[in-house]
């Protein structure tokens, strides 16, 4: 059994909460006491039906204001897969929350209201999906019950969206007509939508192939910390603990330690204290090297014949996530996995319109939810890849030196 | 499917180990909050793996309410010794005396709220900048929104509106003096994941997780163990039942479930077929108000 992480995107009335509620409810992942709490909160409703959207309701502060504040994570399991849903709210600060939820997702469900078709929000969600390179896209055309389950309505939306997908370079796109409210095509195939030949949503989620989402070709590893027990029996032990970001490492591999550029050989590999012959992404491992080299947190161990970029000047896309605007020339910390370096945003080339993908000139400071192309200079060189090539080695965050807040998502070019 | 493939438990384990190592590297004085329950026992197991062959580079800290199951305390001491970790115990009893706090009253006088005082005092005493906890996001709706690295202010308070965005696997643990971070390495695990992992890794648990005979009274449909901390009313009937615990907290706020499951396989089968959530079935303290957990967290609770 493997693990699929997905995010649901939709604007406020697209039925996102109902869809998640329906998935949890129909896959029998809702338990009696949670259902009782649900029925209690639904008592005030006039029609007496259970409001599935309330299953995903969070904090009291949110209920009082009738809004969702933050990304919530939901869990459910079927006999085939474990699922983690990032449920991102659909209003102000949407870009920020969606990027947070989408950064780890294998798949995105983009909800489209069958009555509205492809709208500005749909384009915006799709652009973020394409920026973050979410490997799989499911376009769920919801509220089919409100358009009399008409195939024509569905087909027209599919044609419209296919244009958006083509423009954005989204490859693996699956379309499905649903009614989250009535449960059509969620867990079971809908009888009302008999013209749809595909699988219901849950089956799609169970079967989408995610093995290839991890890059096993280009080996990348970054040191999180050095393990030196310094006990009598482990006097000379020196292991580099970290996560295999991508690719495969084998005992005996010739490697280069970066940014220093020193070559050596892997002498031993361990997982959870046990020696192994090879390791692969995304395992957490310990690497031992044949030579004594000065290596510390944030250094990279890569293969001699497959090298990443090493540079202290970076072309990046910045998604600004903080209420305080980005002031060009200000200094920040750039955190790239475990590597933390001081950085300055040197130049801002243009702003990306997240509704049209148009490049626009930047006037004044960069504000919350804006995406810009920028040049960053770092105090020490970074060992990285293009985000499109290896997303896990091509991404970082900016941290405000004074507030310590995470203020931007950084995608390396 | 290639050989280079992790199943969901291996993937969760890899993620948790990564988080543990980030804690050890980013903080000067971290601590693992150890409650004696299965989640914190799993944390200790993961920490051991994260730093092998070295020892766990931070102490286990137990905030002892004084209402613990004796079996859980015995197990705690054994485990700390087994993994060669420093164990620090601070008692709620002492905080109550030092700060003249008012003991809760009633039939099941829970010291759950008072724990927060002892925890914050302990953080202050040892200048801990990071406390690792075993909370899971599937437990409760306030938990579902919490970050893996959750920054608390100098009063230990959680502010759901001021959480840092947490992107990819990049954890920002930078804080100001006086603040601390709560880190939850098993955020993405569910109750069933924990049990399956315990079985896979053959992790030892206190005996009360398995079926045993115990004197209990029934309270609003839940079975509460008789102990010196519980004040039964005249009309309570004390009966002896075969029970096990699904969660282990205080004797005053944890309910038992009737069960004959005496092996891990049997316990897991029961959990799979159960129709009630973990907290709903076994936590008396969460039933007070729908927002009980949210309120406690805002006040500095785990």
XYZ file of C-alpha atoms in Angstrom, chain B residues 33-300:
268
model
C 7.659 15.259 25.647
C 7.030 11.738 26.758
C 3.569 10.833 28.004
C 3.892 7.087 28.296
C 1.318 6.440 25.584
C 1.800 4.547 22.332
C 2.355 7.703 20.296
C 5.251 8.903 22.393
C 6.661 5.371 22.570
C 6.603 5.380 18.757
C 8.364 8.763 18.817
C 11.163 7.335 20.928
C 11.532 4.421 18.518
C 11.746 6.812 15.548
C 14.232 9.034 17.371
C 16.416 6.029 18.087
C 16.463 5.185 14.381
C 17.079 8.808 13.364
C 20.308 9.094 15.353
C 21.626 5.527 15.263
C 24.248 4.461 16.075
C 24.476 7.541 18.294
C 22.112 8.035 21.189
C 19.043 10.262 21.178
C 20.529 13.754 21.525
C 17.832 15.187 23.788
C 16.121 14.266 27.054
C 12.728 12.623 27.460
C 10.569 14.919 29.567
C 7.527 13.633 31.378
C 4.998 16.043 32.842
C 3.618 13.804 35.548
C 0.064 14.633 36.573
C 0.226 12.171 39.458
C -2.803 10.436 37.966
C -0.922 8.057 35.728
C -1.420 4.368 35.305
C 1.331 2.678 37.326
C 1.941 0.322 34.376
C 2.706 3.315 32.144
C 5.218 4.725 34.657
C 7.034 1.424 35.007
C 7.237 1.169 31.246
C 8.502 4.757 30.965
C 11.395 4.083 33.316
C 12.245 0.844 31.550
C 12.194 2.478 28.102
C 14.362 5.466 29.080
C 16.909 3.051 30.458
C 16.659 0.777 27.419
C 17.446 3.553 24.910
C 19.955 5.155 27.248
C 18.147 8.500 27.299
C 18.001 11.111 30.021
C 14.583 11.129 31.682
C 13.371 14.320 33.329
C 10.155 14.193 35.356
C 8.323 17.242 36.599
C 5.219 16.834 38.737
C 1.963 18.752 38.416
C 1.569 18.132 42.170
C 4.593 20.354 42.834
C 3.306 23.113 40.552
C -0.025 23.056 42.366
C 1.778 23.597 45.678
C 4.268 26.204 44.439
C 1.716 28.261 42.589
C -1.244 27.587 44.912
C -3.321 26.383 41.995
C -6.817 25.142 42.631
C -7.227 21.405 42.215
C -10.123 20.474 39.982
C -13.029 18.896 41.792
C -15.741 16.454 40.866
C -16.095 12.830 40.147
C -13.185 12.662 37.708
C -10.909 15.493 38.810
C -8.729 15.911 35.726
C -5.397 17.649 36.025
C -5.194 17.865 32.280
C -5.567 21.655 32.188
C -3.046 22.095 34.997
C -0.382 20.197 33.056
C 0.125 23.285 30.932
C 1.475 25.214 33.959
C 4.010 22.526 34.744
C 4.994 22.243 31.096
C 5.599 25.979 30.731
C 7.568 26.044 34.013
C 9.666 23.117 32.818
C 10.370 24.809 29.486
C 11.466 27.877 31.434
C 13.564 25.879 33.919
C 15.565 24.040 31.248
C 15.365 26.793 28.603
C 13.999 24.318 26.093
C 13.687 25.959 22.680
C 11.836 23.034 21.126
C 9.450 20.430 22.502
C 8.732 17.374 20.402
C 5.240 15.970 20.833
C 3.339 12.954 19.594
C 0.201 14.743 18.417
C -1.367 13.555 15.173
C -3.501 15.611 12.810
C -6.164 12.933 12.529
C -6.902 13.137 16.260
C -8.916 16.268 16.449
C -9.969 19.214 14.301
C -7.758 21.798 15.969
C -4.813 19.468 15.371
C -5.706 19.129 11.683
C -4.584 22.698 11.090
C -1.387 22.692 13.042
C 1.991 22.845 11.380
C 4.697 20.239 11.919
C 6.869 23.071 13.286
C 4.420 25.060 15.414
C 5.778 28.301 16.814
C 4.566 29.319 20.281
C 5.005 32.724 21.827
C 6.593 33.359 25.221
C 3.320 32.343 26.883
C 3.363 29.063 25.007
C 0.314 30.111 23.052
C -0.656 28.805 19.638
C -2.060 31.373 17.255
C -3.822 29.638 14.366
C -3.975 32.890 12.413
C -0.239 33.486 12.541
C 1.120 30.150 11.414
C 4.087 30.066 9.099
C 3.475 28.601 5.671
C 5.152 25.179 5.612
C 6.343 24.373 2.116
C 7.814 21.202 0.646
C 9.934 19.555 3.355
C 11.495 22.787 4.492
C 11.040 23.513 8.188
C 11.700 26.996 9.481
C 12.536 26.751 13.186
C 13.955 30.242 13.650
C 12.578 31.930 16.748
C 13.119 34.897 19.006
C 14.453 34.509 22.512
C 11.753 33.284 24.852
C 9.680 31.674 22.112
C 9.690 27.970 21.511
C 8.616 25.567 18.835
C 6.448 22.504 19.247
C 7.377 19.891 16.689
C 5.111 16.998 15.744
C 7.033 14.371 13.767
C 4.061 12.000 13.453
C 1.574 14.658 12.301
C 0.715 12.682 9.179
C 0.181 9.333 10.894
C -3.254 8.014 11.777
C -4.097 5.855 14.757
C -4.073 2.794 12.539
C -0.715 3.725 11.010
C 0.756 3.836 14.519
C -0.612 0.404 15.381
C 0.562 -1.107 12.101
C 4.008 0.386 12.625
C 4.167 -0.923 16.191
C 3.408 -4.378 14.789
C 5.880 -4.075 11.914
C 8.708 -2.862 14.143
C 7.786 -5.039 17.083
C 7.699 -2.092 19.506
C 6.938 -2.894 23.143
C 3.932 -1.299 24.874
C 2.655 -1.055 28.465
C 0.426 -3.994 29.370
C -2.725 -1.863 29.718
C -2.993 -1.632 25.906
C -3.982 -5.291 25.960
C -6.949 -7.035 27.501
C -6.853 -7.365 31.276
C -9.333 -7.475 34.161
C -10.057 -4.218 35.912
C -12.594 -2.686 38.286
C -14.553 -0.043 36.428
C -17.571 2.190 36.763
C -19.758 3.294 33.906
C -19.954 7.013 33.179
C -22.105 8.276 30.294
C -21.500 5.075 28.409
C -17.759 5.058 29.043
C -15.828 2.740 31.347
C -13.585 4.490 33.833
C -11.102 2.564 35.941
C -11.536 2.696 39.704
C -8.570 4.327 41.346
C -7.795 6.519 44.297
C -8.231 9.588 42.047
C -11.813 8.831 41.053
C -14.674 9.738 43.394
C -17.592 7.402 42.635
C -21.098 8.442 43.620
C -23.285 6.312 45.862
C -25.250 4.897 42.950
C -22.207 3.901 40.867
C -21.828 0.198 40.428
C -18.290 -1.086 40.481
C -17.858 -4.106 38.225
C -14.899 -6.134 37.048
C -14.574 -6.247 33.276
C -12.132 -7.418 30.667
C -10.852 -4.181 29.157
C -7.967 -2.620 27.310
C -6.940 0.989 26.701
C -6.900 2.548 23.288
C -5.161 5.683 24.481
C -3.256 6.172 27.693
C -3.626 9.453 29.517
C -4.606 10.149 33.097
C -6.621 7.582 35.003
C -9.229 10.258 35.531
C -9.755 11.212 31.914
C -9.076 8.079 29.911
C -11.785 5.518 29.390
C -11.262 1.822 28.797
C -12.933 -0.262 26.130
C -14.318 -3.719 26.760
C -12.096 -6.125 24.921
C -10.592 -9.567 24.945
C -7.854 -8.569 22.476
C -4.598 -9.713 23.986
C -2.244 -9.570 20.992
C -1.322 -6.791 18.576
C -3.132 -8.556 15.743
C -6.304 -8.763 17.788
C -6.057 -5.125 18.868
C -5.537 -3.986 15.270
C -8.501 -6.030 14.083
C -10.680 -4.418 16.718
C -9.533 -0.947 15.754
C -10.220 -1.594 12.085
C -13.761 -2.721 12.833
C -14.495 -0.031 15.405
C -16.975 2.682 14.556
C -15.911 5.351 17.012
C -12.880 7.634 16.841
C -10.023 7.323 19.273
C -10.686 10.552 21.152
C -14.445 10.110 21.073
C -14.212 6.691 22.595
C -11.603 7.182 25.238
C -11.140 10.816 26.177
C -13.489 12.178 28.752
C -11.821 15.590 28.671
C -12.614 16.360 25.032
C -16.321 15.957 25.476
C -16.741 19.103 27.515
C -17.061 21.489 24.605
C -16.565 21.047 20.913
C -13.673 23.473 21.015
C -11.958 22.009 24.105
C -8.733 21.174 22.304
C -8.579 24.485 20.471
C -8.857 26.343 23.772
C -6.223 24.250 25.477
C -3.766 24.651 22.617
C -4.172 28.410 22.612
C -3.185 28.334 26.282
C 0.037 26.482 25.706
